mmCIF file of C-alpha atoms in Angstrom:
data_model
loop_
_atom_site.group_PDB
_atom_site.id
_atom_site.type_symbol
_atom_site.label_atom_id
_atom_site.label_comp_id
_atom_site.label_asym_id
_atom_site.label_seq_id
_atom_site.Cartn_x
_atom_site.Cartn_y
_atom_site.Cartn_z
ATOM 1 C CA MET A 1 71.912 96.027 101.265
ATOM 2 C CA PHE A 2 72.917 98.895 98.945
ATOM 3 C CA SER A 3 72.114 99.702 95.339
ATOM 4 C CA GLY A 4 74.673 100.187 92.608
ATOM 5 C CA ASP A 5 73.607 103.814 92.356
ATOM 6 C CA GLN A 6 74.295 104.352 96.041
ATOM 7 C CA ILE A 7 77.747 102.791 95.819
ATOM 8 C CA SER A 8 78.758 104.458 92.571
ATOM 9 C CA GLY A 9 77.633 107.801 93.994
ATOM 10 C CA LEU A 10 79.626 107.142 97.135
ATOM 11 C CA PHE A 11 82.748 106.379 95.134
ATOM 12 C CA GLU A 12 82.285 109.586 93.163
ATOM 13 C CA GLN A 13 81.846 111.544 96.383
ATOM 14 C CA LEU A 14 85.009 110.031 97.854
ATOM 15 C CA GLY A 15 87.073 110.586 94.719
ATOM 16 C CA ILE A 16 87.716 106.883 94.177
ATOM 17 C CA THR A 17 89.477 106.523 90.825
ATOM 18 C CA HIS A 18 89.617 102.727 90.477
ATOM 19 C CA VAL A 19 87.750 99.759 91.930
ATOM 20 C CA VAL A 20 89.902 96.645 91.763
ATOM 21 C CA THR A 21 87.601 93.707 92.084
ATOM 22 C CA VAL A 22 86.644 90.088 91.937
ATOM 23 C CA PRO A 23 82.848 89.945 92.206
ATOM 24 C CA ASP A 24 80.522 87.969 94.392
ATOM 25 C CA SER A 25 76.783 87.802 94.033
ATOM 26 C CA THR A 26 76.256 90.933 96.128
ATOM 27 C CA VAL A 27 79.107 93.345 95.433
ATOM 28 C CA GLY A 28 79.278 92.209 91.832
ATOM 29 C CA GLN A 29 75.851 93.721 91.229
ATOM 30 C CA TRP A 30 77.361 97.195 91.603
ATOM 31 C CA GLN A 31 79.719 96.986 88.639
ATOM 32 C CA THR A 32 77.274 98.156 85.989
ATOM 33 C CA ALA A 33 76.242 101.246 87.920
ATOM 34 C CA ILE A 34 79.873 102.122 88.665
ATOM 35 C CA GLU A 35 80.797 101.865 85.017
ATOM 36 C CA GLN A 36 77.721 103.778 83.883
ATOM 37 C CA ARG A 37 78.459 106.667 86.231
ATOM 38 C CA GLY A 38 81.888 106.853 84.652
ATOM 39 C CA ASN A 39 83.889 108.476 87.427
ATOM 40 C CA THR A 40 85.464 105.303 88.761
ATOM 41 C CA ARG A 41 87.150 102.697 86.589
ATOM 42 C CA VAL A 42 86.442 99.032 87.262
ATOM 43 C CA VAL A 43 89.615 96.919 87.091
ATOM 44 C CA ARG A 44 88.796 93.220 86.889
ATOM 45 C CA VAL A 45 91.435 90.832 88.175
ATOM 46 C CA CYS A 46 91.590 87.046 88.243
ATOM 47 C CA ARG A 47 92.246 86.456 91.941
ATOM 48 C CA GLU A 48 91.926 88.620 94.995
ATOM 49 C CA GLY A 49 95.636 88.618 95.792
ATOM 50 C CA GLU A 50 96.130 90.486 92.550
ATOM 51 C CA ALA A 51 93.627 93.112 93.662
ATOM 52 C CA TRP A 52 95.753 94.283 96.590
ATOM 53 C CA GLN A 53 98.886 94.572 94.503
ATOM 54 C CA VAL A 54 97.162 96.292 91.594
ATOM 55 C CA ALA A 55 95.710 98.712 94.124
ATOM 56 C CA ALA A 56 99.203 99.183 95.550
ATOM 57 C CA GLY A 57 100.548 100.071 92.120
ATOM 58 C CA LEU A 58 97.658 102.459 91.527
ATOM 59 C CA MET A 59 98.304 104.174 94.836
ATOM 60 C CA LEU A 60 102.029 104.453 94.098
ATOM 61 C CA GLY A 61 101.101 106.037 90.788
ATOM 62 C CA GLY A 62 98.933 108.673 92.424
ATOM 63 C CA ALA A 63 95.477 107.160 91.984
ATOM 64 C CA ARG A 64 92.913 106.556 94.730
ATOM 65 C CA PRO A 65 91.855 102.904 94.465
ATOM 66 C CA ILE A 66 89.612 100.678 96.527
ATOM 67 C CA VAL A 67 89.610 96.870 96.689
ATOM 68 C CA LEU A 68 86.185 95.255 96.371
ATOM 69 C CA ILE A 69 86.084 91.513 97.095
ATOM 70 C CA GLN A 70 84.330 88.837 99.138
ATOM 71 C CA CYS A 71 85.659 87.514 102.447
ATOM 72 C CA THR A 72 86.638 84.254 100.766
ATOM 73 C CA GLY A 73 88.913 86.325 98.569
ATOM 74 C CA LEU A 74 90.304 88.008 101.650
ATOM 75 C CA PHE A 75 91.385 84.567 102.834
ATOM 76 C CA GLU A 76 93.065 83.936 99.480
ATOM 77 C CA SER A 77 94.885 87.230 99.427
ATOM 78 C CA GLY A 78 96.633 87.404 102.779
ATOM 79 C CA ASP A 79 100.237 87.615 101.653
ATOM 80 C CA ALA A 80 99.501 90.216 99.002
ATOM 81 C CA LEU A 81 97.649 92.314 101.578
ATOM 82 C CA ARG A 82 100.449 91.903 104.115
ATOM 83 C CA ASN A 83 103.078 93.011 101.668
ATOM 84 C CA ALA A 84 101.192 96.006 100.280
ATOM 85 C CA VAL A 85 99.771 97.317 103.541
ATOM 86 C CA HIS A 86 102.430 96.419 106.083
ATOM 87 C CA ASP A 87 105.727 96.138 104.157
ATOM 88 C CA TRP A 88 105.142 99.010 101.734
ATOM 89 C CA LYS A 89 102.955 100.982 104.164
ATOM 90 C CA LEU A 90 100.255 101.656 101.598
ATOM 91 C CA PRO A 91 96.931 102.520 103.287
ATOM 92 C CA ILE A 92 94.685 100.588 100.941
ATOM 93 C CA PHE A 93 90.973 100.689 101.686
ATOM 94 C CA SER A 94 88.725 97.739 100.933
ATOM 95 C CA MET A 95 85.078 96.765 100.888
ATOM 96 C CA ILE A 96 84.546 93.116 101.670
ATOM 97 C CA GLY A 97 81.380 91.073 101.294
ATOM 98 C CA TYR A 98 80.704 89.074 104.462
ATOM 99 C CA ARG A 99 79.213 85.836 103.173
ATOM 100 C CA SER A 100 76.382 84.220 105.152
ATOM 101 C CA TYR A 101 76.300 86.894 107.844
ATOM 102 C CA LEU A 102 72.602 87.672 107.425
ATOM 103 C CA ASN A 103 71.529 84.088 106.884
ATOM 104 C CA GLN A 104 73.022 80.701 106.144
ATOM 105 C CA ASP A 105 70.276 79.430 103.841
ATOM 106 C CA THR A 106 72.712 78.759 101.016
ATOM 107 C CA LEU A 107 75.608 77.464 103.096
ATOM 108 C CA PRO A 108 74.512 76.225 106.528
ATOM 109 C CA GLY A 109 77.444 76.288 108.921
ATOM 110 C CA ASP A 110 79.459 78.568 106.640
ATOM 111 C CA THR A 111 82.880 78.972 108.259
ATOM 112 C CA CYS A 112 83.186 82.481 106.827
ATOM 113 C CA LEU A 113 81.406 83.473 110.028
ATOM 114 C CA VAL A 114 84.177 81.883 112.061
ATOM 115 C CA PHE A 115 87.185 83.314 110.278
ATOM 116 C CA THR A 116 86.413 86.633 108.587
ATOM 117 C CA GLU A 117 86.707 89.016 111.507
ATOM 118 C CA PRO A 118 89.639 87.217 113.185
ATOM 119 C CA VAL A 119 91.513 87.311 109.882
ATOM 120 C CA LEU A 120 90.968 91.059 109.549
ATOM 121 C CA ASP A 121 92.156 91.461 113.134
ATOM 122 C CA ALA A 122 95.202 89.310 112.408
ATOM 123 C CA TRP A 123 96.138 91.498 109.443
ATOM 124 C CA LYS A 124 95.624 94.599 111.603
ATOM 125 C CA ILE A 125 92.953 96.067 109.370
ATOM 126 C CA ASP A 126 90.685 98.685 110.960
ATOM 127 C CA TYR A 127 87.218 97.553 109.862
ATOM 128 C CA LYS A 128 83.578 98.460 110.399
ATOM 129 C CA LEU A 129 80.779 95.939 110.032
ATOM 130 C CA ILE A 130 77.702 97.064 108.141
ATOM 131 C CA THR A 131 74.597 94.985 108.821
ATOM 132 C CA SER A 132 71.807 97.427 107.945
ATOM 133 C CA PRO A 133 71.064 99.893 105.136
ATOM 134 C CA SER A 134 70.734 102.579 107.791
ATOM 135 C CA GLN A 135 74.515 102.396 108.285
ATOM 136 C CA PHE A 136 75.259 103.747 104.804
ATOM 137 C CA PRO A 137 76.852 106.950 106.166
ATOM 138 C CA THR A 138 79.403 104.787 107.991
ATOM 139 C CA LEU A 139 81.014 103.864 104.669
ATOM 140 C CA ALA A 140 82.132 107.403 103.899
ATOM 141 C CA GLU A 141 82.901 108.190 107.523
ATOM 142 C CA HIS A 142 85.198 105.202 107.943
ATOM 143 C CA TYR A 143 86.897 105.791 104.606
ATOM 144 C CA GLU A 144 87.618 109.410 105.504
ATOM 145 C CA THR A 145 88.787 108.476 109.002
ATOM 146 C CA CYS A 146 91.266 105.927 107.653
ATOM 147 C CA ARG A 147 92.419 108.256 104.910
ATOM 148 C CA ALA A 148 93.069 111.056 107.377
ATOM 149 C CA ALA A 149 95.034 108.668 109.586
ATOM 150 C CA ASN A 150 96.930 107.240 106.583
ATOM 151 C CA ARG A 151 96.001 103.683 107.563
ATOM 152 C CA ALA A 152 94.406 100.775 105.775
ATOM 153 C CA GLY A 153 90.753 100.167 106.502
ATOM 154 C CA ALA A 154 87.871 98.003 105.466
ATOM 155 C CA ILE A 155 84.106 97.906 105.384
ATOM 156 C CA LEU A 156 82.539 94.502 105.922
ATOM 157 C CA ILE A 157 79.233 94.294 104.096
ATOM 158 C CA ALA A 158 76.899 91.696 105.600
ATOM 159 C CA GLU A 159 75.530 89.350 102.963
ATOM 160 C CA GLY A 160 72.909 86.668 103.031
ATOM 161 C CA LYS A 161 73.910 84.248 100.323
ATOM 162 C CA ALA A 162 76.909 82.863 98.554
ATOM 163 C CA MET B 1 122.115 83.668 77.742
ATOM 164 C CA ASN B 2 123.507 85.037 80.975
ATOM 165 C CA ALA B 3 120.687 86.565 83.021
ATOM 166 C CA LYS B 4 122.641 89.533 84.304
ATOM 167 C CA ASP B 5 123.867 90.383 80.810
ATOM 168 C CA ALA B 6 120.271 90.189 79.583
ATOM 169 C CA LEU B 7 119.154 92.494 82.369
ATOM 170 C CA ALA B 8 121.937 94.946 81.484
ATOM 171 C CA VAL B 9 120.389 95.185 78.024
ATOM 172 C CA VAL B 10 117.162 96.360 79.654
ATOM 173 C CA HIS B 11 119.078 98.789 81.819
ATOM 174 C CA ALA B 12 120.793 100.321 78.813
ATOM 175 C CA ALA B 13 117.643 100.538 76.706
ATOM 176 C CA ARG B 14 115.120 101.914 79.211
ATOM 177 C CA ASP B 15 114.115 105.539 78.765
ATOM 178 C CA ALA B 16 114.637 107.941 81.663
ATOM 179 C CA GLN B 17 110.869 108.246 82.093
ATOM 180 C CA ASP B 18 110.221 104.502 82.117
ATOM 181 C CA VAL B 19 109.305 102.720 85.310
ATOM 182 C CA VAL B 20 111.233 99.485 85.871
ATOM 183 C CA ILE B 21 109.942 96.976 88.409
ATOM 184 C CA THR B 22 112.222 94.089 89.320
ATOM 185 C CA THR B 23 111.687 91.112 91.591
ATOM 186 C CA MET B 24 113.574 88.017 92.726
ATOM 187 C CA THR B 25 116.777 87.289 90.735
ATOM 188 C CA PRO B 26 116.329 90.254 88.383
ATOM 189 C CA ALA B 27 116.019 92.470 91.474
ATOM 190 C CA ARG B 28 119.293 91.152 92.881
ATOM 191 C CA ASP B 29 121.125 91.843 89.649
ATOM 192 C CA TRP B 30 119.388 95.190 88.987
ATOM 193 C CA MET B 31 120.670 96.514 92.314
ATOM 194 C CA THR B 32 124.254 96.067 91.089
ATOM 195 C CA MET B 33 123.596 98.633 88.331
ATOM 196 C CA PRO B 34 123.095 102.425 88.565
ATOM 197 C CA GLN B 35 119.669 103.177 90.024
ATOM 198 C CA SER B 36 116.896 105.554 88.970
ATOM 199 C CA SER B 37 114.197 107.122 91.132
ATOM 200 C CA LEU B 38 111.724 105.352 88.830
ATOM 201 C CA ASP B 39 113.060 101.923 89.745
ATOM 202 C CA MET B 40 110.876 99.793 91.994
ATOM 203 C CA VAL B 41 112.965 96.988 93.447
ATOM 204 C CA LEU B 42 110.137 94.801 94.711
ATOM 205 C CA VAL B 43 111.939 93.385 97.713
ATOM 206 C CA PRO B 44 110.267 92.446 99.979
ATOM 207 C CA SER B 45 107.484 91.117 97.824
ATOM 208 C CA ALA B 46 104.437 88.967 97.984
ATOM 209 C CA MET B 47 105.986 86.517 95.566
ATOM 210 C CA SER B 48 104.584 86.728 92.035
ATOM 211 C CA HIS B 49 102.939 90.126 92.225
ATOM 212 C CA ALA B 50 105.384 92.287 90.266
ATOM 213 C CA THR B 51 103.092 92.045 87.244
ATOM 214 C CA SER B 52 100.088 93.090 89.327
ATOM 215 C CA MET B 53 101.885 96.048 90.854
ATOM 216 C CA GLY B 54 103.094 96.966 87.394
ATOM 217 C CA LEU B 55 99.537 96.922 86.099
ATOM 218 C CA GLY B 56 98.475 99.305 88.835
ATOM 219 C CA VAL B 57 101.305 101.748 88.152
ATOM 220 C CA ALA B 58 100.599 101.553 84.419
ATOM 221 C CA LEU B 59 96.917 102.397 84.869
ATOM 222 C CA ALA B 60 97.739 105.325 87.122
ATOM 223 C CA GLN B 61 100.531 106.553 84.841
ATOM 224 C CA PRO B 62 99.308 105.806 81.314
ATOM 225 C CA ASP B 63 101.915 108.027 79.673
ATOM 226 C CA ARG B 64 104.832 106.018 81.025
ATOM 227 C CA ARG B 65 106.082 102.628 79.963
ATOM 228 C CA VAL B 66 106.147 100.188 82.854
ATOM 229 C CA ILE B 67 108.740 97.434 82.410
ATOM 230 C CA VAL B 68 108.334 94.441 84.718
ATOM 231 C CA CYS B 69 111.340 92.102 85.017
ATOM 232 C CA ASN B 70 109.954 88.885 86.430
ATOM 233 C CA GLY B 71 111.178 85.391 87.198
ATOM 234 C CA ASP B 72 109.631 82.268 85.729
ATOM 235 C CA GLY B 73 108.647 80.921 89.144
ATOM 236 C CA SER B 74 106.950 84.196 89.989
ATOM 237 C CA MET B 75 105.200 84.254 86.637
ATOM 238 C CA LEU B 76 103.858 80.751 87.196
ATOM 239 C CA MET B 77 102.340 81.841 90.504
ATOM 240 C CA ASN B 78 100.373 84.659 88.928
ATOM 241 C CA LEU B 79 99.566 83.684 85.360
ATOM 242 C CA GLY B 80 96.148 85.256 85.759
ATOM 243 C CA SER B 81 97.807 88.652 85.969
ATOM 244 C CA LEU B 82 98.598 88.379 82.270
ATOM 245 C CA VAL B 83 94.890 88.172 81.544
ATOM 246 C CA SER B 84 94.230 91.069 83.917
ATOM 247 C CA ILE B 85 96.793 93.235 82.091
ATOM 248 C CA VAL B 86 95.161 92.547 78.741
ATOM 249 C CA SER B 87 91.662 92.951 80.159
ATOM 250 C CA ALA B 88 92.610 96.387 81.477
ATOM 251 C CA ASP B 89 93.996 97.332 78.061
ATOM 252 C CA ALA B 90 97.231 98.393 79.719
ATOM 253 C CA SER B 91 99.157 98.962 76.507
ATOM 254 C CA ASN B 92 102.060 100.562 78.394
ATOM 255 C CA VAL B 93 102.997 97.357 80.245
ATOM 256 C CA ILE B 94 106.026 95.339 79.130
ATOM 257 C CA VAL B 95 106.509 92.027 80.935
ATOM 258 C CA ILE B 96 109.944 90.411 80.624
ATOM 259 C CA VAL B 97 110.237 86.896 82.046
ATOM 260 C CA PHE B 98 113.685 85.537 82.837
ATOM 261 C CA ASP B 99 113.116 81.827 82.307
ATOM 262 C CA ASN B 100 115.831 79.726 83.940
ATOM 263 C CA GLY B 101 113.670 76.799 84.993
ATOM 264 C CA THR B 102 114.472 77.188 88.679
ATOM 265 C CA TYR B 103 113.513 78.907 91.888
ATOM 266 C CA GLU B 104 116.992 80.376 91.979
ATOM 267 C CA VAL B 105 116.690 82.403 95.178
ATOM 268 C CA THR B 106 115.656 79.356 97.225
ATOM 269 C CA GLY B 107 118.518 77.172 96.049
ATOM 270 C CA SER B 108 117.707 76.395 92.421
ATOM 271 C CA GLN B 109 114.966 73.845 92.866
ATOM 272 C CA PRO B 110 113.177 73.243 89.539
ATOM 273 C CA VAL B 111 109.941 75.112 88.888
ATOM 274 C CA PRO B 112 106.930 73.061 87.791
ATOM 275 C CA GLY B 113 107.166 72.474 84.062
ATOM 276 C CA ALA B 114 110.809 73.522 83.897
ATOM 277 C CA GLY B 115 111.987 73.454 80.321
ATOM 278 C CA ALA B 116 108.560 72.522 79.043
ATOM 279 C CA THR B 117 106.339 75.496 79.769
ATOM 280 C CA ASP B 118 105.888 77.797 76.789
ATOM 281 C CA PHE B 119 105.462 81.235 78.345
ATOM 282 C CA ALA B 120 105.197 82.909 74.959
ATOM 283 C CA MET B 121 102.262 80.710 74.037
ATOM 284 C CA ILE B 122 100.611 81.477 77.367
ATOM 285 C CA ALA B 123 101.034 85.210 76.742
ATOM 286 C CA ARG B 124 99.582 84.879 73.267
ATOM 287 C CA GLY B 125 96.658 82.998 74.710
ATOM 288 C CA ALA B 126 96.132 85.753 77.260
ATOM 289 C CA GLY B 127 95.871 88.220 74.401
ATOM 290 C CA PHE B 128 99.135 90.150 74.552
ATOM 291 C CA GLN B 129 99.538 92.347 71.481
ATOM 292 C CA THR B 130 103.251 91.697 71.086
ATOM 293 C CA VAL B 131 104.947 88.465 72.184
ATOM 294 C CA LEU B 132 108.677 87.898 71.757
ATOM 295 C CA ASP B 133 110.957 84.970 72.581
ATOM 296 C CA PHE B 134 114.760 85.171 72.812
ATOM 297 C CA ASP B 135 117.346 82.417 73.148
ATOM 298 C CA SER B 136 120.553 84.416 72.809
ATOM 299 C CA LEU B 137 121.995 87.671 74.080
ATOM 300 C CA ASP B 138 122.669 88.931 70.568
ATOM 301 C CA ALA B 139 119.081 88.339 69.562
ATOM 302 C CA TRP B 140 117.886 90.114 72.713
ATOM 303 C CA ARG B 141 120.125 93.103 72.013
ATOM 304 C CA ASP B 142 118.658 93.279 68.532
ATOM 305 C CA GLY B 143 115.121 92.747 69.740
ATOM 306 C CA ILE B 144 114.738 94.945 72.770
ATOM 307 C CA ALA B 145 113.711 97.932 70.700
ATOM 308 C CA ASP B 146 110.766 95.899 69.480
ATOM 309 C CA ALA B 147 109.942 94.898 73.037
ATOM 310 C CA LEU B 148 109.886 98.517 74.163
ATOM 311 C CA ASN B 149 108.249 100.117 71.165
ATOM 312 C CA LYS B 150 105.795 97.725 69.539
ATOM 313 C CA ASN B 151 102.087 97.852 70.345
ATOM 314 C CA GLY B 152 101.512 96.728 73.881
ATOM 315 C CA PRO B 153 100.907 95.161 76.167
ATOM 316 C CA THR B 154 104.128 93.348 75.362
ATOM 317 C CA PHE B 155 105.520 90.089 76.680
ATOM 318 C CA ALA B 156 109.077 88.876 76.176
ATOM 319 C CA VAL B 157 110.545 85.640 77.457
ATOM 320 C CA LEU B 158 114.327 85.359 77.806
ATOM 321 C CA HIS B 159 115.787 81.869 78.084
ATOM 322 C CA VAL B 160 118.622 82.380 80.541
ATOM 323 C CA GLU B 161 121.066 80.092 82.306
ATOM 324 C CA PRO B 162 120.423 79.368 85.971
ATOM 325 C CA VAL B 163 123.001 80.679 88.424
ATOM 326 C CA VAL B 164 123.685 78.377 91.348
ATOM 327 C CA GLY B 165 124.958 79.429 94.742
ATOM 328 C CA LEU B 166 124.290 83.160 94.793
ATOM 329 C CA PRO B 167 122.079 84.526 97.570
ATOM 330 C CA GLY B 168 118.680 86.000 96.840
ATOM 331 C CA PRO B 169 118.066 89.739 96.762
ATOM 332 C CA ARG B 170 118.270 91.783 99.955
ATOM 333 C CA SER B 171 116.033 94.767 100.563
ATOM 334 C CA PRO B 172 117.871 97.991 99.751
ATOM 335 C CA GLY B 173 116.105 99.788 102.611
ATOM 336 C CA PRO B 174 112.824 100.212 104.446
ATOM 337 C CA ALA B 175 110.057 99.570 101.938
ATOM 338 C CA GLY B 176 107.746 102.255 103.280
ATOM 339 C CA ASP B 177 110.388 104.936 102.787
ATOM 340 C CA ARG B 178 111.130 103.682 99.292
ATOM 341 C CA ALA B 179 107.418 103.725 98.461
ATOM 342 C CA ARG B 180 107.172 107.396 99.406
ATOM 343 C CA ARG B 181 110.221 108.292 97.310
ATOM 344 C CA PHE B 182 108.871 106.317 94.352
ATOM 345 C CA MET B 183 105.488 108.045 94.606
ATOM 346 C CA ALA B 184 107.183 111.429 94.647
ATOM 347 C CA ALA B 185 109.300 110.537 91.616
ATOM 348 C CA LEU B 186 106.209 109.493 89.674
ATOM 349 C CA GLN B 187 104.573 112.846 90.292
ATOM 350 C CA ARG B 188 107.485 114.863 88.878
#
C-alpha cells in the first residue's frame, strides 16, 4: 500500500517522535526506513497492550507518539487502550494493519474482517479506513483532525495477507 | 519485611526530580505519604502496565529517573515489559517489585508461582544492568542507594509480607485531570 519512505516522511512531517510497535508483514516493512530517516524513534514492545501504555507514558512526558500494530494486536490490547485513552484521557493516535481486507488468500474466512471495525467502534476510536494508495493524504488529514480535537484516532490500513 | 515500611524507604530516598509510578498495593500505601507533583498513582490502571507507562515516561524524559513500584501479580502479567525496557536502552528506569506472593487487592489469592518465581533471575535474563534482591528492611535501607544510582535499567525485588484484609487502592481523583497536572509538572 505505502512505502517505508512515504510513511517515514509522513511521520517527520507530522512531528511524530516515537513509533511504538509490534510488526506485521505489512507495517513491519516500514521500520527500516523510519530508523534510517532518523527523526522518529522506533520503540519495539513485546505485546500490543504494552504499546498503548508506553505511548501513554511518552505522551505524559511531552513526546508525540503513535502506535503501529495489526488488528489482531488491537484485539489483544483492549484494556490497555481503554485505560490510556478513556480513563487517562490521552488522545493516542494509532495506525492499524487490517489483515485480510484486500484478499483472504492466506487466511480464507479470516474473522479479522468480522471484528476489527466493530471493536474500534466499541472502544470509541475515530478511525478512517484506507484501501487505496490514492488515499495517502487522508493519513495526515485524519491525524491533524484528531490532534486538533484532542481525541484518539486511528488509521486502518487494508492489508492482503497475514 | 513490611511492605509499607519498604515503600517508605523509597519515599525517603527519591530525589525531588524523580518520577515515581505506583500501582496496586504500593499505590494504596504511597497515597498515605506526602505527595509530589511527579508522582503518578496509576489508579485506575490496566493491570500490569505500570512498567510500560514508566518506560514511556523515561524515554520522553531521559534526564529523570523513573521509579516504578510494582506488585508481583502485575509484574507476572507483563513480564515482556522488562525486555522492552532493556531493548529501548532505558537506563533511567528503576523497577521495584513488591513480592508478597498474592493478589492482595482482590483478597490475597496466591499468584501463579507464589514463593517459587525468581523475579531477579527473570530480570537478569531480560538483560537488566543492575539486579538486586532484598529480604529484610535493613538490607533494603542499606541497598536503596545502589538501586537508585547504579547503572540502569535497574530491577529490585523486595520480599514483603502479605497484608490481609485491607481494601485495594482508591483513585485519588479524576484520572484525566491528574494526567494534565502530571504532564505540566514534567515540563517544569
